[in-house]
Amino acid sequence: MKTIIEPFRIKSVEPIRLTSRPERERMLAEVGYNLFGLHSDDVLIDLLTDSGTGAMSSHQWAAVMRGDESYAGSPSFTRFEAAVKNLMPFKHVIPTHQGRAAEAIMFSIFGGAGKCIPSNTHFDTTRGNIEASGAQGDDLVIAEGKDPQSLHPFKGNMDLGKLEAYLQEHGDAVPVVMLTITNNAGGGQPVSLENIRGVAALAHRFGKPFIIDGCRFAENAWFIKCREEGQADRTIPEIVRDCFAVADGMTMSAKKDAFGNIGGWLALNDDDLAEQARGHLIRTEGFVTYGGLAGRDLDALAQGLSEIVEEDYLRYRIRTNEYIVERLDAMGIPVVKPAGGHAVFIDARAWLDHIPPLQYPGQALAVALYEIAGIRSCEIGTAMFGRQPDGSEKPAAMDLVRLAFPRRTYTQSHADYIVEAFEEVAAAKDSLRGYKIVKEPKLMRHFTCRFEKL
């Protein structure tokens, strides 16, 4: 069968408001051409992020009704903790209201001036929390991970040779080694189980804790099952457990691969580190058995963790992205290949090669996509990563536009509309102009900065 059939029935619907192009042009100008500034009800198809934007199942909504709102010792936490430990065998599970809160707690322990923290590729909030502590985040992804056209099956892998040299060079300045699965900023590309074990072995040889940013762990496990030798006959939960078995801890945004609209956690094995983390949690998030979440949210996440590892769902999820990548590639639009787990990534630097990187070709493409078709996407490039800690600016490794698909939210016809929208953008691409930033904050500027057309 060629048709991508969604492995669910739709039980409730939300209307979408249709806008005209003049309306969209006016709204873009009002928000300084920053798509984060738009009202969501002015967006036709919202692919800004897959974080917290998915649809919960009927079983999750039933779990919401079971939620217990006790301040301490809620049975909702007990169910949540058991669901996490069923997949991620860590000793301590510390709930937070979302992933960046877990990162903030972790870098209050590991961060600080003069510290250097390697990863395959730090994403925006991770890097922001690292730099806010005074530390430096460095990306050591393999060379293929920086080549949008490379067909390497695990382009999210850490370069083990570079990691070993990094650990030798920086020594005691490295408090922890991180790895993101899948590698979001690099195109949603997976990390192999072999590479996860290799990174863990190097970190431990140098006496460093190994922490996984696991927000898309199930999608990563699916790629391992499909692409890595010896993994095809194993279940997704078995592969997930193996991924985390070699780690000393994890951060998690449960707004991704736990089907949550809110939530996250920090998990650790070390008793002393966990005690420090809980102290920070109580000061900033809430008591250790709710961590800024309502009991109903904890129960919804517990149920979501059982649904995210279902193979029928993962097969549909990945195939949807592959379908759009195949269609755009056939049109001659440069896309990151192979298709990523949670999103389709357009290589804006290659496609809009008349716009220099420091004029933000990714932003130009993202703005045009909304202006022409009402689709909201996200620039993952120089606007997001170009500003350096010393205040200078340089082009990011790639200028991508990410179409991040909320889980269980859009259908095959939405995918076809997206492809048709790119046909119209393609007809106008040579007339697109770059942008300049006219106002920006010191950290994570892409969320709130304002642009002007050049």
Coordinates of C-alpha atoms in Angstrom, one line a residue:
M1 CA 0.0 0.0 0.0
K2 CA 1.3 3.5 -0.9
T3 CA -1.1 5.5 1.3
I4 CA 0.2 6.4 4.7
I5 CA -2.7 5.4 7.0
E6 CA -2.8 7.0 10.5
P7 CA -2.9 4.2 13.1
F8 CA -5.7 6.0 15.0
R9 CA -9.2 7.3 14.7
I10 CA -10.0 11.0 15.2
K11 CA -12.4 11.5 18.2
S12 CA -12.3 15.3 18.6
V13 CA -11.4 18.0 16.1
E14 CA -10.1 21.6 16.4
P15 CA -11.1 24.1 13.7
I16 CA -8.4 25.8 11.6
R17 CA -8.8 29.4 10.6
L18 CA -8.0 30.2 7.0
T19 CA -6.2 33.6 6.5
S20 CA -5.5 35.6 3.3
R21 CA -2.0 36.4 2.1
P22 CA -2.4 40.2 2.8
E23 CA -3.4 39.3 6.4
R24 CA -0.3 37.1 6.8
E25 CA 1.9 39.8 5.4
R26 CA 0.5 42.3 7.8
M27 CA 0.9 40.0 10.8
L28 CA 4.5 39.1 9.9
A29 CA 5.4 42.8 9.8
E30 CA 3.8 43.4 13.2
V31 CA 5.9 40.7 14.9
G32 CA 9.1 41.7 13.3
Y33 CA 9.1 38.7 11.0
N34 CA 9.7 36.4 13.9
L35 CA 7.4 33.4 13.6
F36 CA 7.4 32.8 17.3
G37 CA 5.5 36.0 17.7
L38 CA 2.5 34.9 15.7
H39 CA -0.8 33.9 17.3
S40 CA -1.3 30.2 16.8
D41 CA -4.9 30.7 15.6
D42 CA -3.4 32.7 12.7
V43 CA -1.5 29.6 11.5
L44 CA -2.9 27.1 9.1
I45 CA -0.4 24.2 9.7
D46 CA 1.8 24.7 12.7
L47 CA 5.1 23.0 12.4
L48 CA 7.1 25.4 14.6
T49 CA 7.8 22.6 17.0
D50 CA 6.8 19.0 18.0
S51 CA 7.3 20.0 21.7
G52 CA 4.0 19.7 23.6
T53 CA 1.9 20.1 20.5
G54 CA 0.8 16.6 19.9
A55 CA -2.6 15.0 20.5
M56 CA -3.2 12.9 23.6
S57 CA -5.0 9.5 23.3
S58 CA -8.3 8.6 24.9
H59 CA -6.3 6.5 27.4
Q60 CA -4.2 9.5 28.3
W61 CA -7.4 11.6 28.9
A62 CA -8.7 8.8 31.1
A63 CA -5.5 8.9 33.0
V64 CA -5.9 12.6 33.5
M65 CA -9.1 11.9 35.5
R66 CA -7.1 9.5 37.7
G67 CA -4.6 12.2 38.6
D68 CA -4.1 12.8 42.3
E69 CA -3.1 16.4 43.3
S70 CA -1.6 15.6 46.7
Y71 CA 1.4 18.0 47.4
A72 CA 3.6 15.1 48.5
G73 CA 3.6 11.4 47.9
S74 CA 1.0 11.4 45.2
P75 CA 0.2 8.0 43.6
S76 CA 0.4 9.8 40.3
F77 CA 4.1 10.3 40.9
T78 CA 4.5 6.6 41.8
R79 CA 2.9 5.6 38.5
F80 CA 5.0 8.1 36.6
E81 CA 8.2 7.0 38.2
A82 CA 7.5 3.3 37.5
A83 CA 6.8 4.1 33.8
V84 CA 10.1 5.9 33.5
K85 CA 12.1 3.2 35.2
N86 CA 10.4 0.5 33.0
L87 CA 12.3 2.1 30.0
M88 CA 15.2 4.0 31.6
P89 CA 16.8 2.1 34.5
F90 CA 17.9 5.0 36.6
K91 CA 17.9 5.1 40.4
H92 CA 16.5 8.6 40.8
V93 CA 13.7 10.1 38.7
I94 CA 13.2 13.8 39.4
P95 CA 10.1 15.4 37.7
T96 CA 10.3 18.9 36.2
H97 CA 7.8 21.0 34.3
Q98 CA 9.7 20.6 31.1
G99 CA 13.1 19.6 29.7
R100 CA 14.8 23.0 30.0
A101 CA 14.0 23.0 33.7
A102 CA 15.9 19.7 34.0
E103 CA 18.8 21.2 32.1
A104 CA 18.8 24.2 34.3
I105 CA 19.0 22.0 37.4
M106 CA 21.7 19.8 35.9
F107 CA 23.9 22.8 34.8
S108 CA 23.5 24.4 38.2
I109 CA 25.5 21.3 39.3
F110 CA 27.8 20.7 36.4
G111 CA 28.1 24.2 34.8
G112 CA 30.2 27.2 35.8
A113 CA 32.9 29.5 34.4
G114 CA 35.7 27.7 32.6
K115 CA 33.8 24.4 32.2
C116 CA 33.5 22.8 28.8
I117 CA 30.7 20.4 27.9
P118 CA 30.8 18.3 24.7
S119 CA 27.9 16.7 22.9
N120 CA 27.0 15.6 19.4
T121 CA 25.1 18.8 19.0
H122 CA 23.6 20.9 21.8
F123 CA 20.2 22.2 21.0
D124 CA 19.1 25.8 21.8
T125 CA 17.9 25.5 25.4
T126 CA 20.7 23.2 26.3
R127 CA 23.3 25.6 25.0
G128 CA 21.5 28.5 26.6
N129 CA 21.5 26.9 30.0
I130 CA 25.2 25.9 29.6
E131 CA 26.2 29.4 28.6
A132 CA 24.0 31.0 31.3
S133 CA 26.1 29.1 33.9
G134 CA 29.3 30.5 32.4
A135 CA 30.3 27.2 30.7
Q136 CA 31.0 26.5 27.1
G137 CA 29.1 24.0 24.9
D138 CA 30.9 22.2 22.1
D139 CA 29.5 20.1 19.2
L140 CA 31.5 17.0 18.1
V141 CA 29.1 15.4 15.6
I142 CA 30.6 13.3 12.9
A143 CA 31.5 15.0 9.5
E144 CA 28.5 13.3 7.8
G145 CA 26.2 15.0 10.3
K146 CA 27.1 18.4 8.7
D147 CA 26.5 17.2 5.2
P148 CA 22.7 17.4 4.4
Q149 CA 23.1 15.1 1.4
S150 CA 25.0 12.4 3.1
L151 CA 23.1 9.1 3.4
H152 CA 25.0 7.9 6.5
P153 CA 22.4 5.9 8.5
F154 CA 23.4 7.5 11.9
K155 CA 24.3 11.1 11.1
G156 CA 23.7 12.0 14.8
N157 CA 26.7 10.0 16.0
M158 CA 29.4 11.7 18.1
D159 CA 32.9 11.6 16.5
L160 CA 34.7 9.4 19.0
G161 CA 38.1 10.5 17.8
K162 CA 37.3 14.1 18.4
L163 CA 35.7 13.3 21.8
E164 CA 38.8 11.5 23.0
A165 CA 41.0 14.4 21.9
Y166 CA 38.6 16.8 23.5
L167 CA 38.8 15.0 26.8
Q168 CA 42.5 14.8 26.7
E169 CA 42.8 18.5 25.9
H170 CA 40.3 19.9 28.4
G171 CA 40.8 17.4 31.2
D172 CA 39.3 18.6 34.5
A173 CA 37.4 21.4 32.8
V174 CA 35.0 18.8 31.4
P175 CA 32.4 18.0 34.1
V176 CA 30.2 15.8 32.0
V177 CA 29.7 14.3 28.5
M178 CA 26.3 14.7 26.8
L179 CA 24.7 13.1 23.8
T180 CA 21.3 14.0 22.2
I181 CA 19.1 11.3 20.7
T182 CA 17.9 12.0 18.1
N183 CA 20.2 14.9 17.1
N184 CA 17.6 17.7 16.6
A185 CA 19.8 20.5 15.4
G186 CA 21.5 18.2 12.9
G187 CA 18.3 17.3 11.1
G188 CA 16.6 14.9 13.6
Q189 CA 19.3 12.3 12.8
P190 CA 19.7 9.2 15.0
V191 CA 22.6 7.9 17.0
S192 CA 23.5 4.2 16.8
L193 CA 23.5 2.0 19.8
E194 CA 27.2 1.2 19.0
N195 CA 28.0 4.9 19.2
I196 CA 26.0 5.4 22.4
R197 CA 28.1 2.7 24.0
G198 CA 31.3 4.1 22.5
V199 CA 30.6 7.6 24.0
A200 CA 29.8 6.0 27.3
A201 CA 33.0 4.0 27.3
L202 CA 35.2 7.1 26.6
A203 CA 33.4 9.2 29.2
H204 CA 33.9 6.6 31.8
R205 CA 37.5 6.0 30.9
F206 CA 38.2 9.6 31.6
G207 CA 36.1 9.6 34.8
K208 CA 33.2 11.7 33.4
P209 CA 29.5 11.2 34.0
F210 CA 27.6 10.4 30.7
I211 CA 24.3 12.1 30.3
I212 CA 21.8 11.5 27.5
D213 CA 19.3 14.1 26.3
G214 CA 16.6 11.6 25.5
C215 CA 13.6 13.6 24.4
R216 CA 13.2 11.6 21.2
F217 CA 14.4 8.3 22.5
A218 CA 11.6 6.2 20.9
E219 CA 12.3 7.6 17.4
N220 CA 16.0 6.9 17.9
A221 CA 15.3 3.3 18.9
W222 CA 13.1 2.8 15.8
F223 CA 16.1 3.9 13.6
I224 CA 18.4 1.5 15.5
K225 CA 15.9 -1.3 14.9
C226 CA 15.6 -0.5 11.2
R227 CA 19.2 0.4 10.4
E228 CA 21.7 -1.2 12.8
E229 CA 23.0 -4.7 12.3
G230 CA 21.7 -7.2 14.8
Q231 CA 18.8 -5.1 16.1
A232 CA 16.0 -5.9 13.6
D233 CA 14.4 -8.7 15.7
R234 CA 14.4 -6.8 19.0
T235 CA 11.6 -4.8 20.5
I236 CA 11.6 -1.1 20.9
P237 CA 11.6 -1.2 24.8
E238 CA 14.5 -3.6 24.7
I239 CA 16.5 -1.2 22.5
V240 CA 15.5 1.8 24.7
R241 CA 16.7 0.0 27.8
D242 CA 20.1 -0.8 26.2
C243 CA 20.5 2.9 25.2
F244 CA 20.1 4.2 28.7
A245 CA 21.8 1.2 30.5
V246 CA 25.3 2.7 29.9
A247 CA 24.3 6.3 30.9
D248 CA 24.7 7.9 34.3
G249 CA 21.7 10.1 33.9
M250 CA 19.4 11.8 31.4
T251 CA 17.4 14.9 30.8
M252 CA 14.0 14.6 29.2
S253 CA 11.4 16.9 27.7
A254 CA 8.3 14.7 28.0
K255 CA 6.7 17.1 25.6
K256 CA 8.3 15.0 22.8
D257 CA 8.5 11.2 23.1
A258 CA 6.1 10.8 26.1
F259 CA 3.1 12.3 24.3
G260 CA 2.9 15.1 26.9
N261 CA 1.6 18.6 26.5
I262 CA 3.9 19.5 29.4
G263 CA 6.5 17.8 31.6
G264 CA 10.0 16.5 31.8
W265 CA 12.5 14.9 34.2
L266 CA 16.1 14.6 35.3
A267 CA 17.2 11.1 36.1
L268 CA 20.4 10.2 37.8
N269 CA 22.2 7.2 39.4
D270 CA 24.5 9.1 41.8
D271 CA 23.0 9.6 45.2
D272 CA 24.9 12.8 46.0
L273 CA 24.1 14.4 42.6
A274 CA 20.4 13.5 43.0
E275 CA 20.3 15.1 46.5
Q276 CA 21.8 18.4 45.0
A277 CA 19.2 18.2 42.2
R278 CA 16.3 17.7 44.5
G279 CA 17.4 20.7 46.6
H280 CA 17.4 22.9 43.5
L281 CA 14.0 21.4 42.4
I282 CA 12.4 22.3 45.7
R283 CA 13.7 25.9 45.5
T284 CA 12.5 26.5 41.9
E285 CA 10.0 23.9 40.7
G286 CA 8.2 22.2 43.5
F287 CA 8.3 19.2 45.8
V288 CA 10.2 16.1 44.7
T289 CA 7.1 14.1 43.9
Y290 CA 5.5 16.7 41.6
G291 CA 8.3 19.0 40.4
G292 CA 6.1 21.7 38.9
L293 CA 3.6 19.3 37.4
A294 CA 0.0 18.5 38.3
G295 CA -0.8 14.9 39.2
R296 CA -3.0 14.6 36.1
D297 CA 0.0 15.5 33.9
L298 CA 2.2 12.8 35.7
D299 CA -0.5 10.2 35.0
A300 CA -0.8 11.3 31.3
L301 CA 2.9 11.0 30.9
A302 CA 2.9 7.5 32.5
Q303 CA 0.4 6.4 29.9
G304 CA 2.1 8.1 27.1
L305 CA 5.4 6.3 27.8
S306 CA 3.6 3.0 27.1
E307 CA 2.1 4.3 23.8
I308 CA 5.2 5.9 22.3
V309 CA 7.1 2.6 22.0
E310 CA 4.3 1.0 19.8
E311 CA 5.8 0.0 16.5
D312 CA 2.7 0.7 14.4
Y313 CA 2.8 4.3 15.6
L314 CA 6.6 4.7 15.1
R315 CA 6.4 3.2 11.6
Y316 CA 3.7 5.8 10.6
R317 CA 5.5 8.6 12.3
I318 CA 8.8 8.1 10.4
R319 CA 7.1 7.2 7.1
T320 CA 5.2 10.5 7.1
N321 CA 8.5 12.4 7.2
E322 CA 10.0 10.1 4.5
Y323 CA 7.1 10.8 2.2
I324 CA 7.5 14.5 2.3
V325 CA 11.3 14.3 1.9
E326 CA 10.8 12.1 -1.1
R327 CA 8.3 14.5 -2.7
L328 CA 10.5 17.6 -2.1
D329 CA 13.6 15.8 -3.2
A330 CA 11.9 14.9 -6.5
M331 CA 11.1 18.6 -7.0
G332 CA 14.8 19.4 -6.7
I333 CA 14.5 21.1 -3.2
P334 CA 17.6 20.3 -1.1
V335 CA 16.5 18.4 2.0
V336 CA 18.4 16.7 4.8
K337 CA 18.6 13.0 3.9
P338 CA 17.9 10.5 5.1
A339 CA 14.6 11.8 6.6
G340 CA 14.8 12.6 10.3
G341 CA 12.6 11.2 13.1
H342 CA 10.5 14.2 14.1
A343 CA 10.8 16.7 11.3
V344 CA 11.6 17.5 7.7
F345 CA 14.6 19.8 7.3
I346 CA 15.2 22.0 4.2
D347 CA 18.7 23.1 3.4
A348 CA 18.0 26.8 3.0
R349 CA 21.6 27.7 2.5
A350 CA 21.8 25.5 -0.6
W351 CA 18.4 26.4 -1.9
L352 CA 18.6 30.1 -1.4
D353 CA 22.3 30.4 -2.3
H354 CA 21.8 34.1 -3.4
I355 CA 21.3 35.0 0.3
P356 CA 24.5 35.0 2.4
P357 CA 24.4 33.1 5.7
L358 CA 24.7 36.3 7.8
Q359 CA 21.5 37.5 6.0
Y360 CA 19.7 34.4 7.4
P361 CA 18.5 32.3 4.4
G362 CA 16.7 30.0 6.8
Q363 CA 14.6 32.8 8.2
A364 CA 13.9 34.1 4.7
L365 CA 12.5 30.6 3.7
A366 CA 10.5 30.2 6.9
V367 CA 8.9 33.6 6.5
A368 CA 8.1 32.9 2.8
L369 CA 6.5 29.6 3.7
Y370 CA 4.1 31.3 6.1
E371 CA 3.5 34.3 3.9
I372 CA 2.6 32.1 0.9
A373 CA 0.8 29.1 2.5
G374 CA 0.2 29.9 6.2
I375 CA 2.6 27.2 7.4
R376 CA 4.7 28.0 10.4
S377 CA 8.2 26.4 10.6
C378 CA 11.4 27.1 12.5
E379 CA 14.8 28.3 11.4
I380 CA 17.6 26.1 12.7
G381 CA 20.7 28.0 11.5
T382 CA 22.6 31.3 11.9
A383 CA 19.7 33.2 13.4
M384 CA 19.5 30.5 16.1
F385 CA 23.2 29.7 16.6
G386 CA 25.2 32.5 14.9
R387 CA 25.7 34.8 17.9
Q388 CA 28.8 33.7 19.8
P389 CA 29.4 34.1 23.6
D390 CA 31.9 36.9 23.0
G391 CA 29.2 38.9 21.1
S392 CA 30.6 38.2 17.6
E393 CA 28.6 36.5 14.9
K394 CA 29.5 33.8 12.5
P395 CA 27.5 31.4 10.2
A396 CA 26.2 28.3 11.8
A397 CA 27.3 24.9 10.5
M398 CA 24.1 24.7 8.4
D399 CA 21.2 26.9 7.7
L400 CA 18.1 24.7 7.9
V401 CA 14.4 25.2 8.1
R402 CA 12.7 22.6 10.3
L403 CA 9.1 21.4 9.7
A404 CA 8.5 19.7 13.1
F405 CA 5.4 17.5 13.1
P406 CA 3.2 17.3 16.2
R407 CA 2.4 13.8 17.1
R408 CA -0.9 12.3 16.0
T409 CA -2.2 15.8 14.9
Y410 CA -2.0 16.1 11.1
T411 CA -3.1 13.8 8.3
Q412 CA -2.0 12.7 4.8
S413 CA -3.9 15.6 3.2
H414 CA -1.9 18.1 5.4
A415 CA 1.3 16.5 4.2
D416 CA 0.2 16.9 0.5
Y417 CA -0.7 20.5 1.2
I418 CA 2.8 21.1 2.5
V419 CA 4.3 19.7 -0.7
E420 CA 2.0 21.9 -2.8
A421 CA 3.1 24.9 -0.7
F422 CA 6.7 24.3 -1.6
E423 CA 5.8 24.2 -5.2
E424 CA 4.6 27.8 -4.9
V425 CA 7.7 28.8 -2.8
A426 CA 9.9 27.3 -5.5
A427 CA 8.3 29.5 -8.1
A428 CA 9.2 32.6 -6.0
K429 CA 12.5 31.6 -4.4
D430 CA 14.8 33.7 -6.6
S431 CA 13.0 36.9 -5.5
L432 CA 13.3 36.1 -1.7
R433 CA 15.5 38.5 0.2
G434 CA 17.6 38.2 3.3
Y435 CA 17.0 39.8 6.7
K436 CA 18.9 41.7 9.4
I437 CA 18.3 41.5 13.1
V438 CA 17.3 44.9 14.6
K439 CA 16.6 43.9 18.2
E440 CA 17.8 40.8 20.2
P441 CA 18.3 39.6 23.7
K442 CA 21.7 38.3 25.0
L443 CA 20.7 34.6 25.1
M444 CA 18.6 32.4 22.8
R445 CA 17.8 35.4 20.6
H446 CA 15.7 33.5 18.0
F447 CA 12.7 33.3 20.3
T448 CA 12.2 37.0 20.7
C449 CA 14.4 39.0 18.3
R450 CA 13.0 41.2 15.6
F451 CA 14.0 41.2 11.9
E452 CA 13.8 43.6 9.0
K453 CA 13.8 42.7 5.3
L454 CA 16.9 43.7 3.4

